[in-house]
XYZ file of N, CA and C in Angstrom:
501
model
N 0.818 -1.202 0.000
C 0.000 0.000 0.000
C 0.852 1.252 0.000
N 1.887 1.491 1.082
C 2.924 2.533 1.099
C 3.425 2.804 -0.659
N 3.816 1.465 -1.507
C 4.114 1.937 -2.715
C 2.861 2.780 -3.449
N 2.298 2.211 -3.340
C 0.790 2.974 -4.014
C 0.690 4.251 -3.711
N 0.498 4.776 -2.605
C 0.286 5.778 -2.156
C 1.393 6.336 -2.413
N 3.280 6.127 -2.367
C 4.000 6.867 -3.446
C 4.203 7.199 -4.528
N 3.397 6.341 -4.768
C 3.617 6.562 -6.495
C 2.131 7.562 -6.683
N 1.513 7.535 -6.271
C -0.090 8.411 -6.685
C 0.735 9.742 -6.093
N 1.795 9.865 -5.003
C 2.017 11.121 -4.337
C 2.996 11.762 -5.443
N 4.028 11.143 -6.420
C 4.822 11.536 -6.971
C 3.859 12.055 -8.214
N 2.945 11.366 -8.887
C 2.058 11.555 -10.052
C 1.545 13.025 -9.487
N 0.823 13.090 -8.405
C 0.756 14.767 -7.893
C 1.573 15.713 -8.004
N 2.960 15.313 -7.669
C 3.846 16.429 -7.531
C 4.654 16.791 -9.166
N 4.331 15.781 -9.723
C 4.928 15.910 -11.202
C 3.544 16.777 -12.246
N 2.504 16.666 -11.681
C 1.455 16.970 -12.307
C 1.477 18.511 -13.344
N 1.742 18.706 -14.338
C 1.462 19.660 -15.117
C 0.472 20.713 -14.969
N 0.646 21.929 -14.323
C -0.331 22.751 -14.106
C -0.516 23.591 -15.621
N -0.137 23.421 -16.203
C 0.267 24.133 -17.643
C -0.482 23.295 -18.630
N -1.376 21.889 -18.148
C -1.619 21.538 -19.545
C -2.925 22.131 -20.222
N -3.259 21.226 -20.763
C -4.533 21.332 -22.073
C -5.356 22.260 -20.898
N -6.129 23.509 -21.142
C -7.053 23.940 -20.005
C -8.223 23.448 -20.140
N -8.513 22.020 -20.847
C -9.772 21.582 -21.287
C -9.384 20.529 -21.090
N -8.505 19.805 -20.118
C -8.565 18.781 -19.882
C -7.499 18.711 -18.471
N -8.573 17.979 -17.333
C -7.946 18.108 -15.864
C -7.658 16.991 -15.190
N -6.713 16.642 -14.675
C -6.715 15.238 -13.588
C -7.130 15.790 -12.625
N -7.736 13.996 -12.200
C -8.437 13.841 -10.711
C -8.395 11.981 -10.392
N -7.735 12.671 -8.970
C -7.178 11.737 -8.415
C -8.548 10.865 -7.529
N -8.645 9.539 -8.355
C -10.206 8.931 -7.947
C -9.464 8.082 -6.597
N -10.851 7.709 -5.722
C -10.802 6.728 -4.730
C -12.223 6.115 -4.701
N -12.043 5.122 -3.787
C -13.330 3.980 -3.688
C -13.836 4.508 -2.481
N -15.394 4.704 -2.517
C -16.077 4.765 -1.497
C -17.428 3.688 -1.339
N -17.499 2.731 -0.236
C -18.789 1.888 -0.868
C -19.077 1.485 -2.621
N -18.171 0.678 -3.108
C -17.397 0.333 -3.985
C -18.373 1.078 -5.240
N -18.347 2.211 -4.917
C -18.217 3.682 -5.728
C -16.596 4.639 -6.079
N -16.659 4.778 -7.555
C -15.170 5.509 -7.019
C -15.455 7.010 -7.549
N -14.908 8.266 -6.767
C -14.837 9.198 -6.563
C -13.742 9.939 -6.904
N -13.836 11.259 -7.507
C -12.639 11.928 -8.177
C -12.343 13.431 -7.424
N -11.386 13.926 -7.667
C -11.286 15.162 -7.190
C -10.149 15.803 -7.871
N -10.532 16.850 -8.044
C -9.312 17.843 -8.835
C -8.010 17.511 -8.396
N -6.788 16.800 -9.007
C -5.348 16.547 -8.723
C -4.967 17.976 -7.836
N -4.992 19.177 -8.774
C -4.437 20.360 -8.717
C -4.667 20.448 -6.652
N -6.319 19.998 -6.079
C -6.288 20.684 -5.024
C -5.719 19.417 -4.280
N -5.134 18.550 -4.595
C -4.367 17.414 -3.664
C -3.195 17.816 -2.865
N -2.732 17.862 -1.392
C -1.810 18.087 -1.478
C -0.573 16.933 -1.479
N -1.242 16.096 -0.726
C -0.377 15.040 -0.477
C -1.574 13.304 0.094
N -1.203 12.377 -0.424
C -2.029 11.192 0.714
C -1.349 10.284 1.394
N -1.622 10.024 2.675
C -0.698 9.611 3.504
C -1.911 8.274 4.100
N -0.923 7.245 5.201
C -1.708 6.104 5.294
C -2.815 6.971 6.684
N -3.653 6.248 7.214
C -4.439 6.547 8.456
C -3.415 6.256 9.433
N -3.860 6.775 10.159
C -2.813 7.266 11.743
C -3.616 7.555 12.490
N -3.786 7.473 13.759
C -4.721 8.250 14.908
C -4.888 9.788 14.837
N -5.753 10.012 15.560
C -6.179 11.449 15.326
C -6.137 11.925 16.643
N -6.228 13.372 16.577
C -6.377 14.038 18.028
C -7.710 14.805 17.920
N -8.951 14.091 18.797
C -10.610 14.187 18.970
C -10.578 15.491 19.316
N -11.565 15.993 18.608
C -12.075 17.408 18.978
C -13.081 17.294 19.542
N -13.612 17.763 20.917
C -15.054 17.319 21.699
C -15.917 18.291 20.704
N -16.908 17.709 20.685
C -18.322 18.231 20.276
C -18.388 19.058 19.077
N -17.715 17.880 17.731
C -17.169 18.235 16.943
C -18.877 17.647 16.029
N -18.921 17.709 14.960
C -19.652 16.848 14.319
C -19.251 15.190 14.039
N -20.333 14.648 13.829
C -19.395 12.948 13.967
C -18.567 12.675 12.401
N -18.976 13.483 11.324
C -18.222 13.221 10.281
C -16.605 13.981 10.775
N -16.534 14.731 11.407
C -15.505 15.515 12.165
C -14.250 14.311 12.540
N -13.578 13.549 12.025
C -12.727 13.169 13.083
C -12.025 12.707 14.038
N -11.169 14.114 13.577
C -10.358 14.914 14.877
C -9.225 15.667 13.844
N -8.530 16.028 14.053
C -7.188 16.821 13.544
C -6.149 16.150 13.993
N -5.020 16.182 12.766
C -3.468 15.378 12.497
C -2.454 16.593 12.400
N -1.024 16.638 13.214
C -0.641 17.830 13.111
C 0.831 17.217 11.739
N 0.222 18.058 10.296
C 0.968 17.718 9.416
C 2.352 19.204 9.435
N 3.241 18.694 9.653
C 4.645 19.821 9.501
C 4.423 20.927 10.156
N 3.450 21.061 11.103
C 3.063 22.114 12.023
C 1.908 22.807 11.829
N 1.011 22.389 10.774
C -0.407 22.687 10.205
C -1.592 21.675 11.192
N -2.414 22.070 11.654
C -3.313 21.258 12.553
C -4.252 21.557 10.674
N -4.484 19.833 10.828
C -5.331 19.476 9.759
C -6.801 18.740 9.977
N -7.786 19.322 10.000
C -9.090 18.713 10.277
C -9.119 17.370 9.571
N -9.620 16.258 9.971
C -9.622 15.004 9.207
C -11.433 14.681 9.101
N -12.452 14.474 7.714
C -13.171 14.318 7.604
C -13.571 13.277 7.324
N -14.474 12.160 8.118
C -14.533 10.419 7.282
C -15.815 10.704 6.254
N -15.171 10.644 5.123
C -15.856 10.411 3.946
C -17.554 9.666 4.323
N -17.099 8.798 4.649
C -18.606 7.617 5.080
C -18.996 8.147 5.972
N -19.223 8.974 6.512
C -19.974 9.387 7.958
C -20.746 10.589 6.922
N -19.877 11.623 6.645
C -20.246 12.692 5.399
C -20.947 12.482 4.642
N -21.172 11.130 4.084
C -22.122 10.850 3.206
C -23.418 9.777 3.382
N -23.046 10.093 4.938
C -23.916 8.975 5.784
C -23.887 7.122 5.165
N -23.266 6.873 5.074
C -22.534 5.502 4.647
C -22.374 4.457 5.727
N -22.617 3.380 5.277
C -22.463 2.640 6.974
C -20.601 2.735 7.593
N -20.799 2.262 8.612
C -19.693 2.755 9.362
C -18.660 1.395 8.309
N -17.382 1.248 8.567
C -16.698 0.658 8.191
C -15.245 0.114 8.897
N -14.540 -0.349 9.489
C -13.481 -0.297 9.801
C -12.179 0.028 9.186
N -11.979 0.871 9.656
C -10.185 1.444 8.739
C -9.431 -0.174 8.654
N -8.623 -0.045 7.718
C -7.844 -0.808 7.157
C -6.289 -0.198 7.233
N -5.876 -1.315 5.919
C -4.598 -1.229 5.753
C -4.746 -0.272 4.661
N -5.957 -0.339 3.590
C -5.804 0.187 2.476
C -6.520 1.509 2.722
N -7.242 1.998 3.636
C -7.892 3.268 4.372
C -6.957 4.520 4.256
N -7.016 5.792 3.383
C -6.053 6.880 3.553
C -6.478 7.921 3.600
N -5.927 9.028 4.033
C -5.982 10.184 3.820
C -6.029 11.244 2.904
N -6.622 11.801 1.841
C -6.293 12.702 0.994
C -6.317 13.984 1.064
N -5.314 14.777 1.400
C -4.848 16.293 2.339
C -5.229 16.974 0.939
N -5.959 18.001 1.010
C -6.099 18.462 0.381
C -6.575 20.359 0.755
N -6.218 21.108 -0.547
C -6.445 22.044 -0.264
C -7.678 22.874 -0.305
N -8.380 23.251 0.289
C -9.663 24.226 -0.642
C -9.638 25.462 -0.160
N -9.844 25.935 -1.516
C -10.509 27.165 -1.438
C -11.701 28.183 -0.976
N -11.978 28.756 -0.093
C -13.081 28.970 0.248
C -13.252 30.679 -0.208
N -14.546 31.421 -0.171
C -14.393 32.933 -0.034
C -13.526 34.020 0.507
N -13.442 33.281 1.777
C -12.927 34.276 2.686
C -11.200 33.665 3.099
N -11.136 32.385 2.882
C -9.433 31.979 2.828
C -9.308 30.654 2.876
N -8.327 30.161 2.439
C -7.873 28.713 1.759
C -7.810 28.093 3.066
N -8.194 26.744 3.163
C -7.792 25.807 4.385
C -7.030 24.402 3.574
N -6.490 23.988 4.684
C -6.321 22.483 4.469
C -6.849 21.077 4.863
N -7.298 20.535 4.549
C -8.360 19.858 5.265
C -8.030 17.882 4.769
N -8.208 17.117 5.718
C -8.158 15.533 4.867
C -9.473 14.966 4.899
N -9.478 14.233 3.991
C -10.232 13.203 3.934
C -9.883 11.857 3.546
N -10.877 11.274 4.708
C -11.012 9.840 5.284
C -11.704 8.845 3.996
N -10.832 8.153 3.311
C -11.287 7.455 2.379
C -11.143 5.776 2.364
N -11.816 4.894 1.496
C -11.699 3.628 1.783
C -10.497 2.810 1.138
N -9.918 3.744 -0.158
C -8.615 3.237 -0.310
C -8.459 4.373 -2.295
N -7.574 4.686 -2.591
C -7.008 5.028 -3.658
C -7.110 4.608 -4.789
N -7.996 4.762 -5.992
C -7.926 3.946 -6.854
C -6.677 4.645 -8.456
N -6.672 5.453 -8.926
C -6.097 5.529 -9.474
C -6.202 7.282 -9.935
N -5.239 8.019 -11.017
C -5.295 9.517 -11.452
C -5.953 9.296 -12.913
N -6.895 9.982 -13.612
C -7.472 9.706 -14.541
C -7.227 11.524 -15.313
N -7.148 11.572 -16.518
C -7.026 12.615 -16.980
C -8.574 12.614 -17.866
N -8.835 14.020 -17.260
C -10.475 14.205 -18.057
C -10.955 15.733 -18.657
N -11.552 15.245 -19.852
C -11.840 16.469 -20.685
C -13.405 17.077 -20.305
N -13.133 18.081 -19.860
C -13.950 19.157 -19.393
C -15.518 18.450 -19.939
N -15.605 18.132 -21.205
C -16.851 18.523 -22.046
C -17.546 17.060 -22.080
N -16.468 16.310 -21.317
C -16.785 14.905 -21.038
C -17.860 14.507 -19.833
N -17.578 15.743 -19.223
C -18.647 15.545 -17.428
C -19.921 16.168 -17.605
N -20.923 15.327 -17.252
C -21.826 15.182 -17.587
C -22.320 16.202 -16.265
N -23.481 16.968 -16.072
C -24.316 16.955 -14.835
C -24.820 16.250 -14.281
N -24.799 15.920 -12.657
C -25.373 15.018 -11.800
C -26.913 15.359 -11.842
N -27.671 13.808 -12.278
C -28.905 14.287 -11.961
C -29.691 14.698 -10.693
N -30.382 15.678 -10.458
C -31.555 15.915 -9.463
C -32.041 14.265 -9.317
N -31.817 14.643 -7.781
C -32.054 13.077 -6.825
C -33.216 13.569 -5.561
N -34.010 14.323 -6.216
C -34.649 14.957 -4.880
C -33.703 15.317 -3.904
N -34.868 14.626 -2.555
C -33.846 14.744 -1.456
C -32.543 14.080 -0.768
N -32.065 13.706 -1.574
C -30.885 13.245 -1.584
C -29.615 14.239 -1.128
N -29.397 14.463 0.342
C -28.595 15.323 0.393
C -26.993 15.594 -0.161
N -26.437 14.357 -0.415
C -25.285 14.583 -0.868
C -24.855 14.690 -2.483
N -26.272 14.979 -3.019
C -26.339 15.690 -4.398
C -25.308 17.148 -4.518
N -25.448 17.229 -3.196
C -25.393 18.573 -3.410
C -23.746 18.762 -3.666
N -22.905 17.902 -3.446
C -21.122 17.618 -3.418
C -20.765 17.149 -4.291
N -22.184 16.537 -5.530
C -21.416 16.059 -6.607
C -21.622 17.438 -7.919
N -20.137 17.557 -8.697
C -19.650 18.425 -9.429
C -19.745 18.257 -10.869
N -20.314 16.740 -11.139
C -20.413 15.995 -12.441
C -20.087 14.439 -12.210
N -20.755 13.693 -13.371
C -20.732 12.489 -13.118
C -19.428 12.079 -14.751
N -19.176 11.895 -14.864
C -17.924 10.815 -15.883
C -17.763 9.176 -16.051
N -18.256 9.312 -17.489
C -17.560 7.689 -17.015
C -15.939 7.549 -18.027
N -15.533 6.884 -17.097
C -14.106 6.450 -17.404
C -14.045 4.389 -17.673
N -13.152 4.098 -18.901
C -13.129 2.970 -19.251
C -13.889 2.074 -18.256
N -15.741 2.139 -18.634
C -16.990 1.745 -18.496
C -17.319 2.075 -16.865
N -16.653 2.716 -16.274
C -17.260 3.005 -15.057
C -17.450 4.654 -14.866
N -18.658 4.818 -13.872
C -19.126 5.869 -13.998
C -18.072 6.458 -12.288
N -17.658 7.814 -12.675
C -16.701 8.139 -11.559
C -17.688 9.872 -11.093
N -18.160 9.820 -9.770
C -19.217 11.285 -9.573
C -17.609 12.105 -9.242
N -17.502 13.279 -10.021
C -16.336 14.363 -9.274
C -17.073 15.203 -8.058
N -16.283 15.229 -7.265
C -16.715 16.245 -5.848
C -16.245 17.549 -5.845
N -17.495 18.463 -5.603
C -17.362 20.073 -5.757
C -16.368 20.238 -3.945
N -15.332 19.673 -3.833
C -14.849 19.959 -2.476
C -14.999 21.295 -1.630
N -15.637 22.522 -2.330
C -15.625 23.583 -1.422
C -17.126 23.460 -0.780
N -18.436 22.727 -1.466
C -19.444 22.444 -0.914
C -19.141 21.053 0.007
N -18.407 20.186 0.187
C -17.822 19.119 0.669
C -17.562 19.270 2.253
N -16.311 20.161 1.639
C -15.709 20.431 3.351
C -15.820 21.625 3.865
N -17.027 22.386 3.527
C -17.415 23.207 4.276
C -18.301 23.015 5.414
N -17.651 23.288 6.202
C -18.689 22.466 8.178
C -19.480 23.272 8.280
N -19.869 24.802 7.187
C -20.938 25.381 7.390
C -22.364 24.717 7.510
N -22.344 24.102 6.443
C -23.063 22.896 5.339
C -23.065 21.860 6.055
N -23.812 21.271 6.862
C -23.903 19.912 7.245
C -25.570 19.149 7.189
């Protein structure tokens, strides 16, 4: 797993911010054997699961915070966020540190995922809109749906995601 997760970390750091502007990587993972994408660009790094330090009377998708190079980093479990049954962390369970952008100032924030599946390069005109699911609250985090060699991958609008305004 450690190789995996180096090699997806080096594919980040080599990543071309300069390419095609009509065509973006996003670094997918498995959730409830769904896989999920997210803009490469806002990745910062993914690291294995590690314990956390609990924040009381946090929300339960909340956590706790990991202190990365002197940055206190909120850690979010994906499956709790998307109300998902609970799951036990693993070996293959990681982190994806990532950056977002918000209005008022950039945070760093992780998320709690079920394991890494691969970086996919995708053309803008290729992502489809997520359909209206009624009340389906976590409509609201998906950014477009894609399918990639026959599987359908939903991208996540991460600033509606990990905003704890929004719960």
């Amino acid at each position: 797993m450690s190789d995996t997760i180096e090699t997806i970390n080096n594919q980040i750091n080599d990543t071309d911010i300069n390419a095609d502007d009509n065509v973006q990587q996003y670094l997918t993972f498995m959730m409830e054997e769904e896989e999920y994408g997210v803009d490469i660009l806002s990745v910062q790094e993914i690291r294995g699961w590690e314990e956390v330090t609990v924040i009381p009377n946090a929300p339960a998708f909340v956590k706790g915070v990991i202190n990365l190079r002197g940055t206190i980093v909120p850690l979010i479990d994906l499956r709790a966020r998307f109300s998902l049954a609970t799951k036990p962390y693993t070996a293959l369970t990681v982190v994806v540190v990532i950056k977002v952008e918000f209005e008022l100032d950039n945070k760093i924030m992780g998320i709690v995922v079920d394991a890494v599946s691969d970086v996919y390069s995708i053309d803008d005109a290729s992502i489809s809109q997520a359909p209206s699911s009624g009340d389906n609250a976590n409509h609201r985090y998906i950014k477009g749906l894609v399918n990639v060699e026959g599987q359908m991958v939903s991208l996540l609008n991460l600033t509606k995601l990990l905003n704890l305004e929004i719960s």
